[in-house]
mmCIF file of C-alpha atoms in Angstrom:
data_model
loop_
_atom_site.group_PDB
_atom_site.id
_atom_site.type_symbol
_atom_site.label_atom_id
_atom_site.label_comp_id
_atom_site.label_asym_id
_atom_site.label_seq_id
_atom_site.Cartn_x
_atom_site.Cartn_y
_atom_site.Cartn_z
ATOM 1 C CA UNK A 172 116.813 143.074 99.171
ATOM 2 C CA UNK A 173 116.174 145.723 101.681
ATOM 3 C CA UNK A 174 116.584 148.571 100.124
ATOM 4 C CA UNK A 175 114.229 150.695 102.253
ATOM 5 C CA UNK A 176 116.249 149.820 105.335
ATOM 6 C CA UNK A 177 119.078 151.524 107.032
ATOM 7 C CA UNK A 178 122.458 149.551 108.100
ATOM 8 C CA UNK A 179 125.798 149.492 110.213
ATOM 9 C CA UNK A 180 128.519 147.882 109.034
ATOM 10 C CA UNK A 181 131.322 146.829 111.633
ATOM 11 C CA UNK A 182 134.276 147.972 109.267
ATOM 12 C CA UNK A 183 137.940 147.715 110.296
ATOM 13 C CA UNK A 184 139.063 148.351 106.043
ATOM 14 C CA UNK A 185 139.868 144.580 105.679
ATOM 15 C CA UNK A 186 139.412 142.544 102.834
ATOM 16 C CA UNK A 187 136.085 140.928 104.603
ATOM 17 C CA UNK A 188 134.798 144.168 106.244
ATOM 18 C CA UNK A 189 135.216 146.319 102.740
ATOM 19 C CA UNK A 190 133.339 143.344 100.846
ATOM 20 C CA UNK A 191 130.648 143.618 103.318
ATOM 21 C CA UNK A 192 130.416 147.762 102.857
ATOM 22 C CA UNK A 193 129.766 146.850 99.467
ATOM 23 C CA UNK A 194 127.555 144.170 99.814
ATOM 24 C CA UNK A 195 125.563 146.410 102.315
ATOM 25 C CA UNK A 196 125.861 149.343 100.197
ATOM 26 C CA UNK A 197 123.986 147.057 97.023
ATOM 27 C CA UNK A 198 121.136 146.030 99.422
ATOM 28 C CA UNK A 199 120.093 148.976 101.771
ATOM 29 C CA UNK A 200 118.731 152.389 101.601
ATOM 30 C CA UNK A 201 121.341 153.980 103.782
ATOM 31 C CA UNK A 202 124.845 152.449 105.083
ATOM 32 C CA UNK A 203 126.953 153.675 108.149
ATOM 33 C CA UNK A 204 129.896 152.126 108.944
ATOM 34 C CA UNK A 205 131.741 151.796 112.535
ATOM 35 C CA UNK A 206 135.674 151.106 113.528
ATOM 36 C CA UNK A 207 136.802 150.529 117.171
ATOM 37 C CA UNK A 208 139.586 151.776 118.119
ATOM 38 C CA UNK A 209 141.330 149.134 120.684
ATOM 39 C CA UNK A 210 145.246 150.877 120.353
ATOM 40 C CA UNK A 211 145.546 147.824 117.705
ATOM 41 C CA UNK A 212 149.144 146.472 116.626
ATOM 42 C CA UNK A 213 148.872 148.977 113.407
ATOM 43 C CA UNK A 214 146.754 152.313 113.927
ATOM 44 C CA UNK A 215 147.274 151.853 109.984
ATOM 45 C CA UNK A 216 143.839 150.014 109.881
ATOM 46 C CA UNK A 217 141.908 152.858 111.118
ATOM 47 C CA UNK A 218 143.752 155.318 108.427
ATOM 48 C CA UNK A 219 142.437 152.617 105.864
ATOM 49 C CA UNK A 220 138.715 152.260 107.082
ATOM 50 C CA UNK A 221 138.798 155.977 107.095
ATOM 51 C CA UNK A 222 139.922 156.101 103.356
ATOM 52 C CA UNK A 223 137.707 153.972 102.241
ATOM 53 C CA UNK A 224 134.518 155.300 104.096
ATOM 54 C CA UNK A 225 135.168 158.593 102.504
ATOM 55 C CA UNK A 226 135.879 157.669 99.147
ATOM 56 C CA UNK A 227 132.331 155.644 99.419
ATOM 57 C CA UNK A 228 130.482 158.863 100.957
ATOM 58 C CA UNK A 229 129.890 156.874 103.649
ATOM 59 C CA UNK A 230 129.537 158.113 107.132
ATOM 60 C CA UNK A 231 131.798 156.816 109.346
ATOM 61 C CA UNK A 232 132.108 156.283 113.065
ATOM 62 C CA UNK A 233 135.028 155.216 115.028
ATOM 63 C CA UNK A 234 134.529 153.995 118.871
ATOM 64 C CA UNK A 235 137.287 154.197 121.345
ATOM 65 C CA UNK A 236 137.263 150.477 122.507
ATOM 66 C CA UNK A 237 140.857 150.469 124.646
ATOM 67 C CA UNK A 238 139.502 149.359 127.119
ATOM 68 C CA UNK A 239 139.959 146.194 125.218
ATOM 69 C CA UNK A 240 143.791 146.574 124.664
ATOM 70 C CA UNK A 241 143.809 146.153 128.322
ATOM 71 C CA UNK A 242 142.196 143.567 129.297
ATOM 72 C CA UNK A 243 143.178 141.181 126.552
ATOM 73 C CA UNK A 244 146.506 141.537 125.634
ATOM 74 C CA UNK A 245 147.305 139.838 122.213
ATOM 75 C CA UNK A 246 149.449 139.686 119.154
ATOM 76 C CA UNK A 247 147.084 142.273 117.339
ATOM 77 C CA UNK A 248 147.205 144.623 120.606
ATOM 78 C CA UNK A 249 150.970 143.851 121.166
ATOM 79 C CA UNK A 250 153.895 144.291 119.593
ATOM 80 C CA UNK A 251 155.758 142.227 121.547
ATOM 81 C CA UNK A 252 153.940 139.110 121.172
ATOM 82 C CA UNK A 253 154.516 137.147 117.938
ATOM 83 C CA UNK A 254 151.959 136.580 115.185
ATOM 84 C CA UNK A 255 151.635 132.899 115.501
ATOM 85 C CA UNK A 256 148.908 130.024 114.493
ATOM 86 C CA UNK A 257 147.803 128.128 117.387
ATOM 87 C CA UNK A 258 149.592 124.753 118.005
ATOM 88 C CA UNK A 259 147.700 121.607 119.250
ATOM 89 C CA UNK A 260 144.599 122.851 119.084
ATOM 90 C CA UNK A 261 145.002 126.342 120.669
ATOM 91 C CA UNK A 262 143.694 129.808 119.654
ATOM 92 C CA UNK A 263 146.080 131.903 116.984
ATOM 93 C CA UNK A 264 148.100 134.610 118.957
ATOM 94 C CA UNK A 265 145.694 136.854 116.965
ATOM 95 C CA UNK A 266 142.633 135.725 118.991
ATOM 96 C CA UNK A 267 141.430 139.005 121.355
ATOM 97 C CA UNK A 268 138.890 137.521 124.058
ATOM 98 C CA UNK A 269 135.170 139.325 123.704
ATOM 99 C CA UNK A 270 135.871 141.782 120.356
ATOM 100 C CA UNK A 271 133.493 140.857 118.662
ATOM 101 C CA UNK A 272 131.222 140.288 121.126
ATOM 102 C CA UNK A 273 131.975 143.892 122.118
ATOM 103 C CA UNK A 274 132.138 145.217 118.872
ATOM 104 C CA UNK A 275 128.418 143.964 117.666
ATOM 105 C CA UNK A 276 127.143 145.352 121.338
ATOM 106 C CA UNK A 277 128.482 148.615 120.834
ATOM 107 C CA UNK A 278 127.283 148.250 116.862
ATOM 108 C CA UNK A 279 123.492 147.781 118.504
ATOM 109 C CA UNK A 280 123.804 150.797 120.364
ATOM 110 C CA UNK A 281 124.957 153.127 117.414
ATOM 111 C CA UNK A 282 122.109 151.061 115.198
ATOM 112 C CA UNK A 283 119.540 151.773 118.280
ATOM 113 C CA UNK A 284 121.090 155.880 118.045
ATOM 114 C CA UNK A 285 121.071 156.405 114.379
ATOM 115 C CA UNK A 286 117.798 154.249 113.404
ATOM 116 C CA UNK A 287 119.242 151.238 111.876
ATOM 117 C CA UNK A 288 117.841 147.816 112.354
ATOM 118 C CA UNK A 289 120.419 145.903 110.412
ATOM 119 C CA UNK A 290 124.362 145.143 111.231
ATOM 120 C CA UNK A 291 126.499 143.378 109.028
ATOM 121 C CA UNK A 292 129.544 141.892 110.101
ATOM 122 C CA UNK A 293 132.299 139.914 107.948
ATOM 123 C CA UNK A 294 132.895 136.937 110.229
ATOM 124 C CA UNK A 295 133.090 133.570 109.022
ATOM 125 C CA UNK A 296 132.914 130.011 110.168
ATOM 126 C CA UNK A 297 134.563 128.838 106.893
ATOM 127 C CA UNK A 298 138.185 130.753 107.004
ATOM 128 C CA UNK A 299 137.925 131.736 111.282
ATOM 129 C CA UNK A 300 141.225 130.373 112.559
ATOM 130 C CA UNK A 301 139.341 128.920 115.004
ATOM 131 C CA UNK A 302 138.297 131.954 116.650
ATOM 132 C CA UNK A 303 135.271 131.223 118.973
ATOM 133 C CA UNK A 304 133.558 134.716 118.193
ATOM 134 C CA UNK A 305 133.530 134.262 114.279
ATOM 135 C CA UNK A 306 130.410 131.091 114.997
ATOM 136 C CA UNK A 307 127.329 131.398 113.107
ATOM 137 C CA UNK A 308 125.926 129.980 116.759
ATOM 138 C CA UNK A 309 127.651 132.539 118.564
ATOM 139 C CA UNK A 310 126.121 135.371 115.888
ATOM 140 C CA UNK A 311 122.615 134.092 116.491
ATOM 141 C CA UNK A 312 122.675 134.225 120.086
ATOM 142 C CA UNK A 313 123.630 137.763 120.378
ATOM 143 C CA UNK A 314 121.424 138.526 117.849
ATOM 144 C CA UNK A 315 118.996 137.304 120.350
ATOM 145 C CA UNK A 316 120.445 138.933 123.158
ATOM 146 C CA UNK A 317 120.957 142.221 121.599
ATOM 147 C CA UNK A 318 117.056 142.597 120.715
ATOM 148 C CA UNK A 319 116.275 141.674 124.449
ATOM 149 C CA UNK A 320 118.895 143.597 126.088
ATOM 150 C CA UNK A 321 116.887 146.678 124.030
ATOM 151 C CA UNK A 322 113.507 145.387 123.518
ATOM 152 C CA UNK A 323 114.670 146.056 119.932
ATOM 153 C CA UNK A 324 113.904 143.971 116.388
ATOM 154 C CA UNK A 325 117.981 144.277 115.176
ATOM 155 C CA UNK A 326 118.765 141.811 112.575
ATOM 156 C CA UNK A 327 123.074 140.723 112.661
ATOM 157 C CA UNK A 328 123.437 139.716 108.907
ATOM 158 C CA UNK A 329 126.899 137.318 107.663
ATOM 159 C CA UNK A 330 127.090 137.544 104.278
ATOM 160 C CA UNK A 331 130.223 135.844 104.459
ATOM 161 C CA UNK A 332 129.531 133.153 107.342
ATOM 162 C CA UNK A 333 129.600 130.029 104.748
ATOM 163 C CA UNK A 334 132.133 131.513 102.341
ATOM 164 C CA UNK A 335 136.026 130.349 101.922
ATOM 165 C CA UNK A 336 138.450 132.747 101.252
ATOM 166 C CA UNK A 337 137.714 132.348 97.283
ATOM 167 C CA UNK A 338 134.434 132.509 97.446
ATOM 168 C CA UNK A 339 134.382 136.136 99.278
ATOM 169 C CA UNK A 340 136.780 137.323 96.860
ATOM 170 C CA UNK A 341 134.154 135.765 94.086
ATOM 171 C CA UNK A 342 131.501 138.107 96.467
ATOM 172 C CA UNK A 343 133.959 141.069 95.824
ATOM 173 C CA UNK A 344 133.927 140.528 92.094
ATOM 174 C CA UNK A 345 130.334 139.990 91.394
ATOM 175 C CA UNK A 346 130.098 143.111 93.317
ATOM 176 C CA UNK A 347 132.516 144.952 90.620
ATOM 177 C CA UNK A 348 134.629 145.748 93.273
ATOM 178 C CA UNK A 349 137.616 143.135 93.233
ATOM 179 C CA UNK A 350 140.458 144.970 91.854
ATOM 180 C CA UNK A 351 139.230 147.965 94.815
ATOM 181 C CA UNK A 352 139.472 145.255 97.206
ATOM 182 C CA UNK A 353 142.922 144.027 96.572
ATOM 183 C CA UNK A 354 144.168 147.709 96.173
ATOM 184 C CA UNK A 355 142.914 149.305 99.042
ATOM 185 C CA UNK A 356 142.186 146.828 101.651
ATOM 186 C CA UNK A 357 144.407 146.208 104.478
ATOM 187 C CA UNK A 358 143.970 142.419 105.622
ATOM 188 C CA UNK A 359 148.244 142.100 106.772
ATOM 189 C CA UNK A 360 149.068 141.582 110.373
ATOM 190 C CA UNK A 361 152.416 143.376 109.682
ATOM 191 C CA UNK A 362 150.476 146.916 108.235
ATOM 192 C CA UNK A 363 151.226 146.352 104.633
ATOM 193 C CA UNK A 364 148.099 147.530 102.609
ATOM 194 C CA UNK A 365 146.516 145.576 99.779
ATOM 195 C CA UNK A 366 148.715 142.251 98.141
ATOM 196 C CA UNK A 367 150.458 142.739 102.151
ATOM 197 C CA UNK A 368 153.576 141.171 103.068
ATOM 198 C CA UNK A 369 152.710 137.560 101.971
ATOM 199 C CA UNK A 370 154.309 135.748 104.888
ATOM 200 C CA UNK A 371 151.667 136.280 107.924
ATOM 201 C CA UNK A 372 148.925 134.140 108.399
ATOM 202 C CA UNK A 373 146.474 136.407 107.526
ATOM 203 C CA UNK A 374 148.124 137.391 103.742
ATOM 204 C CA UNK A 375 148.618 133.491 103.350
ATOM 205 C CA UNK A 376 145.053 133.286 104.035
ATOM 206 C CA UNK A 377 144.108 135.960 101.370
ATOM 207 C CA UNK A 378 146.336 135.060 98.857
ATOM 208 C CA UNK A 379 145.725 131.349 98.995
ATOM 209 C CA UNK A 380 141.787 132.383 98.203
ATOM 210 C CA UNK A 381 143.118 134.908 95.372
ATOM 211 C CA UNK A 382 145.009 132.588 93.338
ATOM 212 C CA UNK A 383 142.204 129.839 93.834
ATOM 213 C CA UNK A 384 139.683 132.367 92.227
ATOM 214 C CA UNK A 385 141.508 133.232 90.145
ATOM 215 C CA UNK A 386 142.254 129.779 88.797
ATOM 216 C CA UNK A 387 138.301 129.417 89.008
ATOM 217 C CA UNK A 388 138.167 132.266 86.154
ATOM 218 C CA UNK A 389 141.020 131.728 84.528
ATOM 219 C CA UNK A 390 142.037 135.165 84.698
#
């Protein structure tokens, strides 16, 4: 696709993030990838993004965002607040006000720093909970913003915007890279790397997709 261009992935070693690195690895030149560090619920996720990156040979970045874990105070920043899915209409527990908002600003500025002109990002509007930040109208108009705020030409690219949970895992595996996904990813609210703890809403989330592959494939 682009494969004369240079990238930066937003990466946190997730299910979604890792697919991206792959998918972003298959269509440009050269791939960085960048973690914030926000004193999340399980520093476990930054141990995981750092695996990964150097297994790939991938040079990795990781941004002390704490800042964050101050102002916005949430389930993922907290360990006294309860992973929960909102009720009557309400944002998930999980929700943290402005990260990605923050996290695809500070991505422009590393792009801007190391020559890139493309970010990728894993959000989705098909599997978001409901989070505001995961829009595909939300992605456009920081793309937008982003390019003015630096009289820059950065392209934001989704490749999982439109996807449901079995359709990124279908991404993963037409990418050869399922079984490396569900091994080494970390998607669990609780810490609990790959297959996770299968009770939050975040392992329902990713096993629900898994099994509907895999009923897809018949594996």
């Amino acid at each position: 696709m682009l494969k004369n261009e240079k990238a930066v992935v937003v990466f946190s070693g997730g299910q979604d993030s890792t697919t991206c690195l792959f998918w972003a690895l298959k269509n440009f030149k050269e791939v960085e990838a960048v973690t914030f560090d926000y004193n999340q619920r399980h520093r476990l996720e930054i141990d995981c993004a750092k695996s990964i990156a150097n297994e790939l040979g991938v040079r990795h970045h990781i941004l002390d965002m704490s800042l964050l874990n101050q102002l916005a105070p949430n389930a993922l920043t907290r360990t006294d607040i309860e992973v929960k899915e909102g009720a009557e209409g309400e944002l998930p527990s999980t929700f943290v006000p402005g990260r990605n908002l923050l996290f695809l600003s500070f991505a422009g500025v590393l792009a801007s720093q190391v020559g890139a002109k493309h970010i990728i990002t894993g959000v989705c509007e098909t599997d978001f909970s409901g989070y505001p930040d995961c829009r595909d109208m939300f992605v456009k108009s920081l793309n937008v913003t982003l390019n003015l705020s630096m009289d820059d030409n950065f392209v934001i690219h989704t490749p999982l915007m439109w996807l449901n949970k079995a359709q990124t895992w279908a991404l993963a595996d037409e990418l050869g890279k399922l079984n490396f996904v569900r091994e080494k990813t970390l998607t669990c609210y609780n810490g609990i790397i790959a297959d996770g703890c299968g009770e939050c809403p975040a392992c329902v989330l990713r096993k629900r997709g898994l099994d509907e592959y895999v009923s897809e494939v018949g594996r």
